[in-house]
PDB file of C-alpha atoms in Angstrom:
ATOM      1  CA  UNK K 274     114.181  76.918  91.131  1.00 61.00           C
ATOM      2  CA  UNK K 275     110.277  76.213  91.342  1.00 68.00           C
ATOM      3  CA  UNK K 276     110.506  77.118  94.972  1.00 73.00           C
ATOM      4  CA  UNK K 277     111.668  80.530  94.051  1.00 74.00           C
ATOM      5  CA  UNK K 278     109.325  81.188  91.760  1.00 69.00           C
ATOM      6  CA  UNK K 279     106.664  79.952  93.845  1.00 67.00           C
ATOM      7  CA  UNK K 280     107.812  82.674  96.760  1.00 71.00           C
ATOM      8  CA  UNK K 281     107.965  85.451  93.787  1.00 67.00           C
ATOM      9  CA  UNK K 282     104.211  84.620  93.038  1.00 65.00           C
ATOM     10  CA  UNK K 283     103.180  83.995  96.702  1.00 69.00           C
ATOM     11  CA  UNK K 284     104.698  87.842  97.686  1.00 70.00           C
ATOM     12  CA  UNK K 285     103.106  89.450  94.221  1.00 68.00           C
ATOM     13  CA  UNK K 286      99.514  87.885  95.110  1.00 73.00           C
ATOM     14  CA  UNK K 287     100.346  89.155  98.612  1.00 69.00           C
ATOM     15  CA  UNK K 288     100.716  93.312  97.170  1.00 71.00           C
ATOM     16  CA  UNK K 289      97.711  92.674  95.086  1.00 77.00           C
ATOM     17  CA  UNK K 290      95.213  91.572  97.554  1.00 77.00           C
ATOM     18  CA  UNK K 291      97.047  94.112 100.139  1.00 79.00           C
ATOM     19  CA  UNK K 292      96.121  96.843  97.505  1.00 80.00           C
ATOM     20  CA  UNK K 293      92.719  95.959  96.479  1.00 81.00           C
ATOM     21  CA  UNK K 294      91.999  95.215 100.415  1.00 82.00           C
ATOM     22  CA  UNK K 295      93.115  99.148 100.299  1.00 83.00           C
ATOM     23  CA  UNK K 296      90.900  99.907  97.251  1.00 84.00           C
ATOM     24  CA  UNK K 297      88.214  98.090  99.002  1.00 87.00           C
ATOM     25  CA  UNK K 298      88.538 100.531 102.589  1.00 87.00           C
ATOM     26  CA  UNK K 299      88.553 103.092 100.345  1.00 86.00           C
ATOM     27  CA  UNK K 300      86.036 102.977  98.509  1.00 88.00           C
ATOM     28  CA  UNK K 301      83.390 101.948 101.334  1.00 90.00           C
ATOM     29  CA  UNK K 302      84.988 104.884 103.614  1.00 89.00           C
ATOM     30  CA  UNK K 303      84.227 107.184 100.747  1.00 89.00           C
ATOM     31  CA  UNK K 304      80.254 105.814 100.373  1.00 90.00           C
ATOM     32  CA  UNK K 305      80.445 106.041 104.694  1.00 90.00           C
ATOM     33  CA  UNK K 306      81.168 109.916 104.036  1.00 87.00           C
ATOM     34  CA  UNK K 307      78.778 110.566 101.423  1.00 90.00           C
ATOM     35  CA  UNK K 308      75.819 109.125 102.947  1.00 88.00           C
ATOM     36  CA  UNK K 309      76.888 111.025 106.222  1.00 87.00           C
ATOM     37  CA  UNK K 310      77.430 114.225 104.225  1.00 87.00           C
ATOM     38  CA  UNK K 311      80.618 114.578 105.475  1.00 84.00           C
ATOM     39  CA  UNK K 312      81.950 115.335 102.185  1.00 86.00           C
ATOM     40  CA  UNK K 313      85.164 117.195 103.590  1.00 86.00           C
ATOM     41  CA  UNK K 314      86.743 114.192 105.132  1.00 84.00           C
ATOM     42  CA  UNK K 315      86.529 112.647 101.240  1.00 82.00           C
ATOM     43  CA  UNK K 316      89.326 113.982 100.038  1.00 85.00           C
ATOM     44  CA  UNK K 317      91.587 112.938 102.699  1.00 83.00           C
ATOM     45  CA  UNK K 318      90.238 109.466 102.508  1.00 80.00           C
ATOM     46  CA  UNK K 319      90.556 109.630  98.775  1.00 79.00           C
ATOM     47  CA  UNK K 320      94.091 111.021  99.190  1.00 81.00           C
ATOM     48  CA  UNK K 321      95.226 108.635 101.912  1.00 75.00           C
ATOM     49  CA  UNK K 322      98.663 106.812 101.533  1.00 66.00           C
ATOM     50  CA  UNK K 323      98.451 102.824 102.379  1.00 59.00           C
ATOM     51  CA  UNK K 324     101.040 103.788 104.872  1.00 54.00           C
ATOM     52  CA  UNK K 325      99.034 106.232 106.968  1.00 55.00           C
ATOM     53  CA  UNK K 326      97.363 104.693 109.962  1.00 58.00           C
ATOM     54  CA  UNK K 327      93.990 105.386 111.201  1.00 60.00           C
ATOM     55  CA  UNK K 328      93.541 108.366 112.887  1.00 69.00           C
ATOM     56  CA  UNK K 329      91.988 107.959 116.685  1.00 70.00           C
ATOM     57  CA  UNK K 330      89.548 109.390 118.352  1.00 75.00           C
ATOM     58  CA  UNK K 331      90.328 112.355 121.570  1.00 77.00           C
ATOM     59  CA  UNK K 332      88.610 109.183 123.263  1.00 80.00           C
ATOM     60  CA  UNK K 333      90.810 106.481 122.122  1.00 77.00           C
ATOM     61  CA  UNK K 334      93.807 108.138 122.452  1.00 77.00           C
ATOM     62  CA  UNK K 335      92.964 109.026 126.280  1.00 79.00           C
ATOM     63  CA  UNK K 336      91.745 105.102 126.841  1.00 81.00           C
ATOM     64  CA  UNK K 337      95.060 103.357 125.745  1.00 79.00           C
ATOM     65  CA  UNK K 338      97.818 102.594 128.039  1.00 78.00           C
ATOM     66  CA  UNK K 339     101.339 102.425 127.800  1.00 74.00           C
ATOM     67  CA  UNK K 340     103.113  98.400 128.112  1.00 78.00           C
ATOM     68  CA  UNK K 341     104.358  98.142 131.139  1.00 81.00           C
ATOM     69  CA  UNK K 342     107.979  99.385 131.169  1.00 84.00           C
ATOM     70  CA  UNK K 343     107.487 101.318 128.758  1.00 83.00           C
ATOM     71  CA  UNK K 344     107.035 104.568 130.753  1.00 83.00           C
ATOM     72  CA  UNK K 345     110.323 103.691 132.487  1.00 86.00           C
ATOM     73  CA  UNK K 346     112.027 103.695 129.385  1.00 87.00           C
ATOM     74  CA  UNK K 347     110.822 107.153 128.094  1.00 85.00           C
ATOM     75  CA  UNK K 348     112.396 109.084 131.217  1.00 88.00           C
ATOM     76  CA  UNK K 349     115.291 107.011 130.793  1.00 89.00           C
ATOM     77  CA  UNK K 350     115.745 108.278 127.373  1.00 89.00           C
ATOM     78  CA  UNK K 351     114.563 111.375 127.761  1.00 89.00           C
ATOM     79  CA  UNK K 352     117.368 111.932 130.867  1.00 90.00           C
ATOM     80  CA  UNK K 353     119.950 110.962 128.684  1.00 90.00           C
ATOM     81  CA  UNK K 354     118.960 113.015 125.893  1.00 88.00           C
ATOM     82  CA  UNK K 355     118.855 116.378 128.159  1.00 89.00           C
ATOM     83  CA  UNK K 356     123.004 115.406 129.441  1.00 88.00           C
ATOM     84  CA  UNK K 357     123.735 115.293 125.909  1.00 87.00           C
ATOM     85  CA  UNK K 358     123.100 118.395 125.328  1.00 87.00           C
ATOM     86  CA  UNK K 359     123.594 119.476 128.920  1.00 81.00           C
ATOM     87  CA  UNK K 360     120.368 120.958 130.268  1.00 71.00           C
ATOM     88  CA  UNK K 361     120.193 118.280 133.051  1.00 54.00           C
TER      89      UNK K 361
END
Protein backbone atom coordinates (compact mmCIF):
# COMPACT_ATOMS: atom_id res chain seq x y z
CA UNK A 1 0.00 0.00 0.00
CA UNK A 2 1.35 3.67 -0.72
CA UNK A 3 1.22 4.23 2.98
CA UNK A 4 3.68 1.48 3.49
CA UNK A 5 5.90 2.45 1.19
CA UNK A 6 5.78 5.89 2.24
CA UNK A 7 6.85 4.67 6.06
CA UNK A 8 9.72 2.39 4.28
CA UNK A 9 11.09 5.69 2.65
CA UNK A 10 10.32 7.99 5.65
CA UNK A 11 12.55 5.35 8.13
CA UNK A 12 15.44 4.90 5.19
CA UNK A 13 15.76 8.89 4.86
CA UNK A 14 15.66 8.75 8.67
CA UNK A 15 19.25 6.18 8.82
CA UNK A 16 20.69 8.33 6.15
CA UNK A 17 20.51 11.70 7.63
CA UNK A 18 21.15 9.87 11.20
CA UNK A 19 24.46 8.64 9.53
CA UNK A 20 25.67 11.57 7.69
CA UNK A 21 24.58 13.74 10.95
CA UNK A 22 27.32 11.06 12.37
CA UNK A 23 29.73 11.64 9.43
CA UNK A 24 29.20 15.25 9.97
CA UNK A 25 30.32 15.05 14.17
CA UNK A 26 32.92 13.22 12.96
CA UNK A 27 34.49 14.81 10.79
CA UNK A 28 34.38 18.39 12.60
CA UNK A 29 35.54 16.49 15.98
CA UNK A 30 38.45 15.23 13.98
CA UNK A 31 39.40 19.06 12.48
CA UNK A 32 38.58 20.16 16.58
CA UNK A 33 41.59 17.67 17.41
CA UNK A 34 43.90 18.58 14.81
CA UNK A 35 43.88 22.18 15.21
CA UNK A 36 44.23 21.49 19.07
CA UNK A 37 47.05 19.02 18.40
CA UNK A 38 45.46 16.57 20.23
CA UNK A 39 46.11 14.08 17.68
CA UNK A 40 45.74 11.00 20.16
CA UNK A 41 42.10 11.46 20.84
CA UNK A 42 41.74 11.08 16.68
CA UNK A 43 41.69 7.76 16.51
CA UNK A 44 39.11 7.14 19.01
CA UNK A 45 36.93 9.72 17.42
CA UNK A 46 37.70 8.20 14.08
CA UNK A 47 36.98 4.75 15.54
CA UNK A 48 33.83 5.69 17.45
CA UNK A 49 30.65 3.45 17.07
CA UNK A 50 27.24 5.63 16.47
CA UNK A 51 26.21 3.81 19.55
CA UNK A 52 28.82 5.11 21.97
CA UNK A 53 27.75 8.14 23.92
CA UNK A 54 29.78 11.08 24.72
CA UNK A 55 32.14 10.70 27.21
CA UNK A 56 31.79 13.39 30.32
CA UNK A 57 33.87 15.36 31.92
CA UNK A 58 35.27 14.44 36.04
CA UNK A 59 33.14 17.79 36.23
CA UNK A 60 30.00 16.75 34.64
CA UNK A 61 29.80 13.60 36.03
CA UNK A 62 30.16 15.15 39.72
CA UNK A 63 27.38 18.05 38.70
CA UNK A 64 24.47 15.66 37.67
CA UNK A 65 21.95 14.39 40.01
CA UNK A 66 20.07 11.41 40.34
CA UNK A 67 15.74 11.76 39.57
CA UNK A 68 14.25 11.78 42.49
CA UNK A 69 13.45 8.19 43.57
CA UNK A 70 15.82 7.01 41.91
CA UNK A 71 18.34 6.62 44.78
CA UNK A 72 15.58 4.77 46.65
CA UNK A 73 15.37 2.35 44.08
CA UNK A 74 19.14 1.46 43.85
CA UNK A 75 19.30 0.28 47.67
CA UNK A 76 16.19 -1.40 47.07
CA UNK A 77 17.74 -3.41 44.42
CA UNK A 78 20.84 -3.63 45.63
CA UNK A 79 19.23 -5.26 49.17
CA UNK A 80 17.57 -7.71 47.27
CA UNK A 81 20.37 -8.65 45.22
CA UNK A 82 22.76 -9.29 48.43
CA UNK A 83 19.57 -11.97 50.01
CA UNK A 84 19.85 -13.66 46.83
CA UNK A 85 22.88 -14.65 47.24
CA UNK A 86 22.78 -14.39 51.01
CA UNK A 87 25.37 -11.89 52.20
CA UNK A 88 22.63 -9.70 53.83
Amino acid sequence: SPSRVLRHLIAISLDELRSFAFAVTCISKVIYNLYHCRLGDIPQVVFASELEEDEYTDEEIERMRLRPGIERALDVEHRKALRKVGIE
